[in-house]
XYZ file of C-alpha atoms in Angstrom:
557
model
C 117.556 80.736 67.401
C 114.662 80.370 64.688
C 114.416 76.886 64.377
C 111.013 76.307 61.801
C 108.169 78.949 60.221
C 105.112 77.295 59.464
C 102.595 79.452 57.809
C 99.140 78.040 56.616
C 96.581 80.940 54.874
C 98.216 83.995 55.470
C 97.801 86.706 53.003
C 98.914 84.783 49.461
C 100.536 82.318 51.060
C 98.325 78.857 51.347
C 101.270 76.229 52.744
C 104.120 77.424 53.876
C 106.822 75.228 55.909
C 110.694 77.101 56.041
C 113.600 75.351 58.241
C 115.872 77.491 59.105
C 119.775 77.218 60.088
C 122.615 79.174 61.863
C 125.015 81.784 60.355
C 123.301 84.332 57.550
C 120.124 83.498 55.615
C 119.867 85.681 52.573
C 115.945 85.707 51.394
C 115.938 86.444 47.239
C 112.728 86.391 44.868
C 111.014 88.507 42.417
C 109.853 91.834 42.826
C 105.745 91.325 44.249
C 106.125 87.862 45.587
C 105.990 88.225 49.110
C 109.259 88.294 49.999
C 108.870 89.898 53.463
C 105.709 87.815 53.895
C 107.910 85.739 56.782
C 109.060 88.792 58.274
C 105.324 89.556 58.768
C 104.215 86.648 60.114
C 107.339 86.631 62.166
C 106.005 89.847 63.698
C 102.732 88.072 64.384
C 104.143 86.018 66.144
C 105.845 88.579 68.304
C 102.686 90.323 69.059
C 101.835 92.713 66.066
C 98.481 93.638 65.497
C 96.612 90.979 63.225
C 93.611 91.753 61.342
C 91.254 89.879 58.543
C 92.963 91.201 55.910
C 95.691 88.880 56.813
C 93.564 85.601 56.324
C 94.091 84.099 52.922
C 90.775 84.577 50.647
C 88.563 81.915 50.536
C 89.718 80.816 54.176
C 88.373 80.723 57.211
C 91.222 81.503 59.467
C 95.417 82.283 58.978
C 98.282 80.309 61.702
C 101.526 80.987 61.999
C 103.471 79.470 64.328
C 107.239 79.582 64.767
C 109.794 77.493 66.651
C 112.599 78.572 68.556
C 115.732 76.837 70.245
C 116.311 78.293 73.375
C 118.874 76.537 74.785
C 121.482 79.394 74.911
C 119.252 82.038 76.190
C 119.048 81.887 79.484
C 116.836 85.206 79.959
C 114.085 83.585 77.296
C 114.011 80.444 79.234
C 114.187 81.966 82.750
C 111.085 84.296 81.705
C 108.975 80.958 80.452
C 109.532 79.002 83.673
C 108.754 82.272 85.717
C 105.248 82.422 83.868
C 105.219 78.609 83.909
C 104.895 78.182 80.081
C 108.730 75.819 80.029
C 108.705 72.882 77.562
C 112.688 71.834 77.874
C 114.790 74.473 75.567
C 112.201 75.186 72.566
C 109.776 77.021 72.708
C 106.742 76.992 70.271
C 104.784 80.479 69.314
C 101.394 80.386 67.262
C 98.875 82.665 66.086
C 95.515 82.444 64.253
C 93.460 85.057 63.224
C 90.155 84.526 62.114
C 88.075 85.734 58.833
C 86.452 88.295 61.329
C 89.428 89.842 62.302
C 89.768 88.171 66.029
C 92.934 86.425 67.265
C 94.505 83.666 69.588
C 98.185 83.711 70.803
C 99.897 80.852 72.277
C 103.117 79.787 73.562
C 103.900 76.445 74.165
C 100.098 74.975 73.374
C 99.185 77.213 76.510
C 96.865 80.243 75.591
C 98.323 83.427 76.327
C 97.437 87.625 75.363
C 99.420 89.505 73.327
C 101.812 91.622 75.880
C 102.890 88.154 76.929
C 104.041 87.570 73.267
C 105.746 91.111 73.183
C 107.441 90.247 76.557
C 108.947 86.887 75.324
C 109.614 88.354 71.725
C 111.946 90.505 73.213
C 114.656 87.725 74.654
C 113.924 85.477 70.796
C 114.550 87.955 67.549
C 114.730 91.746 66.419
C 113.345 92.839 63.527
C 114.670 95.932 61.461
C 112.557 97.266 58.854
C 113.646 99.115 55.783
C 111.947 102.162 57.062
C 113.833 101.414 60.289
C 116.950 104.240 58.999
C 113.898 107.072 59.239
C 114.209 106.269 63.017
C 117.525 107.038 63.526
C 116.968 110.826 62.385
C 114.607 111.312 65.497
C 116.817 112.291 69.298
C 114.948 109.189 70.836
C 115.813 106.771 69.182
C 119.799 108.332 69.106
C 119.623 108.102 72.872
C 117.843 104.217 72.694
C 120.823 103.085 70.126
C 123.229 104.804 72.673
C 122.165 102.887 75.509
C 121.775 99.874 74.519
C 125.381 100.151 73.259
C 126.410 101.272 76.587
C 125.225 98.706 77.987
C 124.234 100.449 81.258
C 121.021 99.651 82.343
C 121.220 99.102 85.674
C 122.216 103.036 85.561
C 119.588 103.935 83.309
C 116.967 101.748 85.822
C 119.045 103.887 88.942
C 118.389 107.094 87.133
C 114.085 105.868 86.450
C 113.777 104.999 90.428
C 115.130 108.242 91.756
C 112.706 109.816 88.862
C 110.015 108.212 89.915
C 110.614 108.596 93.292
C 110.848 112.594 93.614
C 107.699 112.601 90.996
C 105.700 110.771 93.119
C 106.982 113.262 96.123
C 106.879 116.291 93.617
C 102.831 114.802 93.255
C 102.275 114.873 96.677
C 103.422 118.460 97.584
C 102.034 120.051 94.530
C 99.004 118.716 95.730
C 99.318 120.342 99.423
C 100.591 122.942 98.392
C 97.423 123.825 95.735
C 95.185 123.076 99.042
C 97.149 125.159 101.161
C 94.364 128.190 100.437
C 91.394 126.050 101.190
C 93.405 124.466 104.282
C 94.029 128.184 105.619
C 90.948 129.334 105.433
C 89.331 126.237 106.713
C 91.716 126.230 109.758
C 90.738 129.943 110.723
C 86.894 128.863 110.754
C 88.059 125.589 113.014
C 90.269 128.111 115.240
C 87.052 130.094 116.045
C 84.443 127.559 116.412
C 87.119 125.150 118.662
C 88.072 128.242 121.042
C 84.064 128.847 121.546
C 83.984 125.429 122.211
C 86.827 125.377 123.862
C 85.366 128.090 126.423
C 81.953 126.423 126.815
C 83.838 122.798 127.460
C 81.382 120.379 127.521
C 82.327 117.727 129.230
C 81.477 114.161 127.690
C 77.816 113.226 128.805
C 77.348 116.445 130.695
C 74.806 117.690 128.273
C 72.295 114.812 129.528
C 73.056 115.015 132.953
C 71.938 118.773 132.572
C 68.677 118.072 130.735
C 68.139 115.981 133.700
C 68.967 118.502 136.539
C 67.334 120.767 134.504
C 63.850 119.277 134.562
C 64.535 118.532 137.946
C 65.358 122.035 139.154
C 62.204 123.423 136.869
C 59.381 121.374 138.561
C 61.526 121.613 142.283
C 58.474 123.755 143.480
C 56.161 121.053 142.496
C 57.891 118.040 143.738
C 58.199 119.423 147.040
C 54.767 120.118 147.674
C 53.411 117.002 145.998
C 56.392 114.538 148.137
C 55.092 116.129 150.994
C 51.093 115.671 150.178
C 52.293 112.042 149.459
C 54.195 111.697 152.895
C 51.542 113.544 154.844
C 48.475 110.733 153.118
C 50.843 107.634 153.444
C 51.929 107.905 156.976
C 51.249 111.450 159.111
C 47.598 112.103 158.851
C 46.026 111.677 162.130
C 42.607 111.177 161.076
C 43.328 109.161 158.562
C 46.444 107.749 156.507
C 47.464 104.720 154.323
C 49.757 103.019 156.887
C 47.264 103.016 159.590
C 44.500 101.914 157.345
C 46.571 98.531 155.950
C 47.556 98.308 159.505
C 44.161 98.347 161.349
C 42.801 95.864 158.148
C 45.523 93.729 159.239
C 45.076 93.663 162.621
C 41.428 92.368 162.009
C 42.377 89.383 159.471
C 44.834 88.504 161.508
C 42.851 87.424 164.086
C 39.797 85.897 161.554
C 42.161 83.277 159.939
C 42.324 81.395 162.561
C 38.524 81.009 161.633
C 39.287 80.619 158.201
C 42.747 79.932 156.672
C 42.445 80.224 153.054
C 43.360 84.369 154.143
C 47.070 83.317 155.119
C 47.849 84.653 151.927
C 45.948 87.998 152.236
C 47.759 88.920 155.434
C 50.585 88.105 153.894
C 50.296 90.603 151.399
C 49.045 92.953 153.720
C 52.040 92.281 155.910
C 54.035 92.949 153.095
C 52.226 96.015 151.916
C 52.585 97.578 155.385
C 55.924 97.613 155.381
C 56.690 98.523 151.532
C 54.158 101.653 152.662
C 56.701 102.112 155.992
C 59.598 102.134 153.791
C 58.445 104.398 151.019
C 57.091 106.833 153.409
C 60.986 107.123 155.193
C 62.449 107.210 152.025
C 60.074 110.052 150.719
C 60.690 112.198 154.289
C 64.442 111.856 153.068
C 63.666 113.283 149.988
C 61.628 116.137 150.717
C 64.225 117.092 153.535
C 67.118 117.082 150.767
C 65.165 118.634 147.843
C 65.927 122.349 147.927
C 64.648 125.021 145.549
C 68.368 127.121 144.905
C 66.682 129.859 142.053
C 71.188 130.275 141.807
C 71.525 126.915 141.082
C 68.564 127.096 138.684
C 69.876 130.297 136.808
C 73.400 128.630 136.989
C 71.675 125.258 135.280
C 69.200 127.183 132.982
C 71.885 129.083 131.378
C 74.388 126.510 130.789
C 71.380 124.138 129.161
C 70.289 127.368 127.063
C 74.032 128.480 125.807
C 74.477 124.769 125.095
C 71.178 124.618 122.940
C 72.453 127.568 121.485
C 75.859 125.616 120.243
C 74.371 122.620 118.613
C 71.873 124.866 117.322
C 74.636 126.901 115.729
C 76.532 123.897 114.405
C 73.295 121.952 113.611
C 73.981 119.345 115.072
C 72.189 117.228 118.105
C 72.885 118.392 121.976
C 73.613 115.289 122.544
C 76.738 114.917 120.477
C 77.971 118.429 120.758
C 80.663 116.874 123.310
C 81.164 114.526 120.060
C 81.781 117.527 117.404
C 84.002 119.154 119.589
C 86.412 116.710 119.190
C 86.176 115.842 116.021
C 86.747 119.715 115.005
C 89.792 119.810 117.286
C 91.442 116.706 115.253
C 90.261 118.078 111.997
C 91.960 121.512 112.921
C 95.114 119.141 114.521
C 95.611 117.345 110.794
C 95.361 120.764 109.259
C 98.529 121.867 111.512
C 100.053 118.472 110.426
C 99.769 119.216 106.832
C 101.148 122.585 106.724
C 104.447 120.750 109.116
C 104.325 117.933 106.191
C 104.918 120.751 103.307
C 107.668 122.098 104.689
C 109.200 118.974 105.577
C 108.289 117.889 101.857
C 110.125 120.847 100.415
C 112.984 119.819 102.426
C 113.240 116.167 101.384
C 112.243 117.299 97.353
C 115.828 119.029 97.930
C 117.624 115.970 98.804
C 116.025 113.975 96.586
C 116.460 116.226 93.326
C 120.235 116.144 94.187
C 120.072 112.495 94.438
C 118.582 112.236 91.402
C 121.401 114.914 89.346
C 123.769 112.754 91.000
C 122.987 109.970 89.226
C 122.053 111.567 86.227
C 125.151 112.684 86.168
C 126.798 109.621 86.754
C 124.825 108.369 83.248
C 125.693 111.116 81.733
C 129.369 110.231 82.214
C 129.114 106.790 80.357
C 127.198 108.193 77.676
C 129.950 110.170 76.947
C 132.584 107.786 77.071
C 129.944 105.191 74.641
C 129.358 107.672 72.690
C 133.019 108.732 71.668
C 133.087 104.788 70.631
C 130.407 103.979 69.452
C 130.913 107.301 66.619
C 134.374 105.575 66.165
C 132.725 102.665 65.289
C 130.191 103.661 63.061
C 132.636 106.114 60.692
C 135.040 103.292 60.444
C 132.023 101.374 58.815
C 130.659 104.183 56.679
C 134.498 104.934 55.532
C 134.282 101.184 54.179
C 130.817 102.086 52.036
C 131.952 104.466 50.037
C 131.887 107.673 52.509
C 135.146 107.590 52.705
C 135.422 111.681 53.407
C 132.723 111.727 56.620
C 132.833 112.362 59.737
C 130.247 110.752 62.813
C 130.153 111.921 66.088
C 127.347 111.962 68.762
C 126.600 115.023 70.671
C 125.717 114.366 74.616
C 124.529 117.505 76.198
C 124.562 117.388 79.861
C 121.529 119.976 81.339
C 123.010 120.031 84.811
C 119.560 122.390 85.824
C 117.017 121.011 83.207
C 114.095 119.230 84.138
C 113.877 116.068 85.448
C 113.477 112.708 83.090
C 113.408 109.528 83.712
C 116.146 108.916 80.666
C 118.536 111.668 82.599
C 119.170 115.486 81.604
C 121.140 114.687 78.241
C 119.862 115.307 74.568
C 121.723 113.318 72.006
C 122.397 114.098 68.790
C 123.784 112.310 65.665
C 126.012 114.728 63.644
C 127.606 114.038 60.862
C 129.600 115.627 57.770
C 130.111 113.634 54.131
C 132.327 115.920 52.620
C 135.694 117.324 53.370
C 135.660 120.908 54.884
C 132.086 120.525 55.834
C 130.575 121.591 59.005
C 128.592 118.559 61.363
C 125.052 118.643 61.398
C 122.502 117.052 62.090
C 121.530 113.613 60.142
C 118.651 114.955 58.671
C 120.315 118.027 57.279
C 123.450 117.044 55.800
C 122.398 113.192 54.274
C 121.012 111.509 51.519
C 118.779 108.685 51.075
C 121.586 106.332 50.047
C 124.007 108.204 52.954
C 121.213 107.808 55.475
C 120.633 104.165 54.467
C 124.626 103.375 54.790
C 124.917 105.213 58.115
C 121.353 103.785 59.876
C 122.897 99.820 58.498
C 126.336 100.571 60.113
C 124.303 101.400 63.205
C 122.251 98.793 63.401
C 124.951 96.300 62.741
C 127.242 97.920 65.590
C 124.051 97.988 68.041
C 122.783 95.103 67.093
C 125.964 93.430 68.159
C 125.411 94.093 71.634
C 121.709 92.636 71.552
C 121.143 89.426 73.507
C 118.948 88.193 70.722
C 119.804 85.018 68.963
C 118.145 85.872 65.876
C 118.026 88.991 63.622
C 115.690 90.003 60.788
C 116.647 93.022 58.176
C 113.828 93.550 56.243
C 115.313 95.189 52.531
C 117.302 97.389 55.365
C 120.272 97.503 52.070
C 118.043 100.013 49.970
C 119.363 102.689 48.391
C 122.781 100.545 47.895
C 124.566 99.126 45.424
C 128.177 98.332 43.952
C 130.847 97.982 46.197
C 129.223 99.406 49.121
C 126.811 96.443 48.542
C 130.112 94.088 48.909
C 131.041 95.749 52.387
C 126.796 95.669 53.450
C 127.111 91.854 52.705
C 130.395 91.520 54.464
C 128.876 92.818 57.558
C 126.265 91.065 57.995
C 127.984 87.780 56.977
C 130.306 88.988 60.226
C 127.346 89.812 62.398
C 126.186 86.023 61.368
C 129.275 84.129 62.963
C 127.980 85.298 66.724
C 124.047 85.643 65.619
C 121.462 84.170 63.215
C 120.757 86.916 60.522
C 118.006 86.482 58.347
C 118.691 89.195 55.334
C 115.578 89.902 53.055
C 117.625 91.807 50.127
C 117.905 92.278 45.798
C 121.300 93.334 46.272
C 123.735 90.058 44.952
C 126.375 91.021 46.768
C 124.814 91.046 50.216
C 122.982 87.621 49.037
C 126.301 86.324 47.652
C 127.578 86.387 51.181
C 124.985 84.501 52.772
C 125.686 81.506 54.352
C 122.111 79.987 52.709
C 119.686 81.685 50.287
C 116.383 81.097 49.958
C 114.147 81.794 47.011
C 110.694 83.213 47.131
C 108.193 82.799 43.999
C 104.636 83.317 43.207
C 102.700 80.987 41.207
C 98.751 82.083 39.779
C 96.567 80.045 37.683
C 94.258 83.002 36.657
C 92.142 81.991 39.315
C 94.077 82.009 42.697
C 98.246 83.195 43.693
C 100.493 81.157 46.179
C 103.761 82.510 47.058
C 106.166 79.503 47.734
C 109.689 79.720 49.149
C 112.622 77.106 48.820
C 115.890 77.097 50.139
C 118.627 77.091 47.211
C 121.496 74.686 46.363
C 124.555 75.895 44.870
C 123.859 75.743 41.432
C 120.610 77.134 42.308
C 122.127 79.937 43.911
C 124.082 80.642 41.200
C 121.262 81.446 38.803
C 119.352 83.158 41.490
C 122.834 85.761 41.629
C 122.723 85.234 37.774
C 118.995 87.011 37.210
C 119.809 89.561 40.593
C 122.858 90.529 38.446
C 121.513 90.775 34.786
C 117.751 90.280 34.695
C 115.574 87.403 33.953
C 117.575 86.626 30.536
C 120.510 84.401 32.216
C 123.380 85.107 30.138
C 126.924 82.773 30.110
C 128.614 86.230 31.065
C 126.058 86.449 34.358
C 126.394 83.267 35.128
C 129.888 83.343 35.109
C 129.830 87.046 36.965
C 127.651 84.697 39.700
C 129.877 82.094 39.982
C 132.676 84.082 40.663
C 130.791 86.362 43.311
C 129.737 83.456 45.386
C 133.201 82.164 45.502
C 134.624 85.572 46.021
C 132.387 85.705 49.089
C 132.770 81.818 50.255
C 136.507 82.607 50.697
């Protein structure tokens, strides 16, 4: 619950400090003084958007801060520890907003942004405007009131995941299916250019080992003759050849470094020499005797080299990696297969999951209708009590069993409603008045808000547009809805502030130069007078006084 309020600059208010207690608080004061000036910075506090307007003139910056005792909400204290913001069971909000507009949130000393205050807002306090009726005309917010009186979110979050689920699927098909063109076409181009592929099969590093063979079989005429030149000088010439010569120059130095030994090492190399010569010459009579010119083996050669020139030429790409692009086509043209299997296996599982998702849907569907017959019960037993004693409430829950899928489910809700004996149902917005609207959108909020798992509720002048008795039955309400929840009541109606369980009174003071709106809570004989001048004016009269009196006691029974 709202423990404390502290409010220090904010619009006319310079120093503002408000305790606050359990059961209903009924907030009274002059027409202009600022009045809702705590709801506002209440909101602030719950993440509203701040700006410099806000900040008092004069000052540099506006704070607000508010306290809360959390020790019976378990949800509010389970979401501080999980963002590690805990101090024991209260938790402390502030705000300050500077002259230029820019803001600081925290919770707990601990510096936090805005969606954080939004997301711990929720578990603390509600606030209901006195615009807040004008919502309950739109299908929405029927189907948001419903729900939460329902009380069946863990269908409502069933009904979400299977949405989201066959969107995201629905996503995914749409988008194969819109590249299913482009994916034909590009599939017929792969066919072609894989089967000529296909045919040619290159094998990997074949195209090298051709180039090679190919440059081998091209200068075969010219090998031949030269190997055999080579042979013929190194080691078959009779007159004169290169064996015979290192042999012969061996032969001599041989025999002369005995004389001299410092040519060791040239016979050595000549030794050596002699039979590297010897060896090359055998292995070069092997290779002329295996090197054949084959002109079938050449045209064989030539036009496999050529036609594979021809490919890479075609597909610009390298020779090299033509073996390469082949297979990378074939894969490309294998997804492409894949994708057209995937569709139609999509469009079979975008079946299943649609009737997965009207299952549930329908399940929802089925306790909206049973919350809604009670809910309507509720709310015309209420409006009978505030002087609509002739109308009729009920709430419309259209099941489209073939509609499109929503995340909310396939029903449209509607609040219908008739004021006057032998009067059709119709819509809210066609059939009431301000004052019936105001009556009707209370009783609904009351009812709702009775299911909330907030400790504290605001209702910001939500009683406008009442007055005499149904005024009585407004106060008696909320007085109700205060036994289970703190209700803070910003109203000019007497009898809802009669019922109160504590009033406070808000005033403005100006010296000509500056205004300060100051708020106090009321004793009993303070209340009285404050009931006095909301029943008869600022002239206090013996007869309003008296009227007062008897009103708060009325209530207090």
């Amino acid at each position: 619950m709202l423990t404390h309020l502290s409010i220090r600059n904010f619009a006319v208010v310079k120093t503002l400090d408000i305790e606050f207690n359990l059961g209903m608080t009924a907030v009274t004061g002059e027409t202009g003084a600022g009045k809702s000036i705590s709801v506002d910075a209440l909101g602030l506090c719950l993440g509203d958007r701040a700006d410099s307007g806000m900040v008092r003139t004069g000052a540099e910056k506006a704070e607000v801060s508010a306290s809360f005792d959390i020790s019976k909400l378990p949800a509010a204290l389970s979401w501080l520890e999980q963002h590690e913001l805990a101090d024991d069971h209260d938790v402390l909000i502030r705000r300050v907003i500077s002259s230029e507009g820019r803001s600081k949130a925290f919770i707990n000393g601990t510096p936090v942004p805005l969606q954080q205050l939004k997301s711990l807002g929720f578990y603390l306090l509600s606030i209901h405007g006195q615009h807040a009726h004008q919502q309950i005309l739109k299908n929405d917010h029927q189907l948001h009131l419903l729900d939460q009186y329902a009380e069946h979110q863990k269908l409502i979050n069933s009904v979400s995941e299977h949405y989201q689920t066959l969107r995201n699927q629905q996503k995914q098909y749409q988008a194969l299916l819109e590249g299913q063109q482009q994916r034909d076409d590009r599939s017929q181009l792969l066919s072609y250019q894989i089967v000529e592929l296909d045919e040619f099969a290159l094998a990997e590093g074949e195209f090298i080992e051709l180039e090679l063979e190919h440059k081998k079989l091209s200068h075969s005429q010219t090998l031949l003759e030269q190997s055999q030149i080579s042979f013929h000088q190194l080691y078959e010439a009779e007159e004169f050849n290169a064996l015979s010569a290192v042999q012969n120059s061996l032969d001599r130095l041989t025999e002369l470094q005995q004389h001299d030994a410092s040519l060791t090492p040239i016979v050595t190399m000549l030794t050596e020499a002699s039979i590297q010569i010897e060896e090359a010459s055998t292995e070069l009579r092997a290779y002329t005797e295996q090197l054949e010119i084959d002109p079938m083996r050449m045209q064989n050669v030539e036009a496999r080299y050529s036609q594979a020139l021809d490919l890479a030429r075609k597909h610009n790409v390298q020779p090299e990696t033509l073996y390469d692009l082949h297979q990378e086509l074939s894969q490309e043209y294998q997804d492409l297969v894949q994708d057209d299997s995937l569709l139609d296996g999509l469009k079979e599982q975008l079946q299943v999951l649609e009737t997965e998702y009207r299952a549930v849907a329908q399940k929802l569907n089925i306790s909206r209708q049973k919350a809604a017959k009670s809910f309507a019960k509720q709310v015309e037993q209420h409006i009978h009590k505030m002087n609509m004693a002739d109308a009729e409430f009920t709430i419309t829950v259209k099941h489209d069993e073939f509609g499109t899928p929503h995340k909310l489910g396939l029903d449209h809700i509607s609040f219908m409603v008739s004021t006057n004996k032998g009067q059709a149902q119709d819509k809210l917005e066609k059939v009431v008045s301000g004052g019936e609207l105001s009556r009707i959108g209370l009783a609904i909020q009351v009812i709702s808000s009775s299911n909330n798992q907030v400790a504290t509720m605001i209702f910001d002048e939500v009683d406008s547009g009442i007055s005499g008795s149904t005024a009585s039955v407004v106060g008696e309400l909320l007085r109700k809805l205060g036994t289970s929840t703190q209700v803070i009541c910003v109203t000019h109606l007497p009898q809802v502030a009669a019922r109160a369980h504590n009033q406070m009174f808000v005033t403005k003071f100006s010296d000509k130069k500056t205004t300060e709106t100051h708020m106090i809570c009321l004793k009993e004989n303070e209340r009285i007078k404050e009931l006095a001048r909301l029943l008869a004016g600022d002239t206090l009269t013996e007869s309003a006084i008296a009227n007062a009196k008897e009103l708060l006691q009325i209530s207090n029974s």
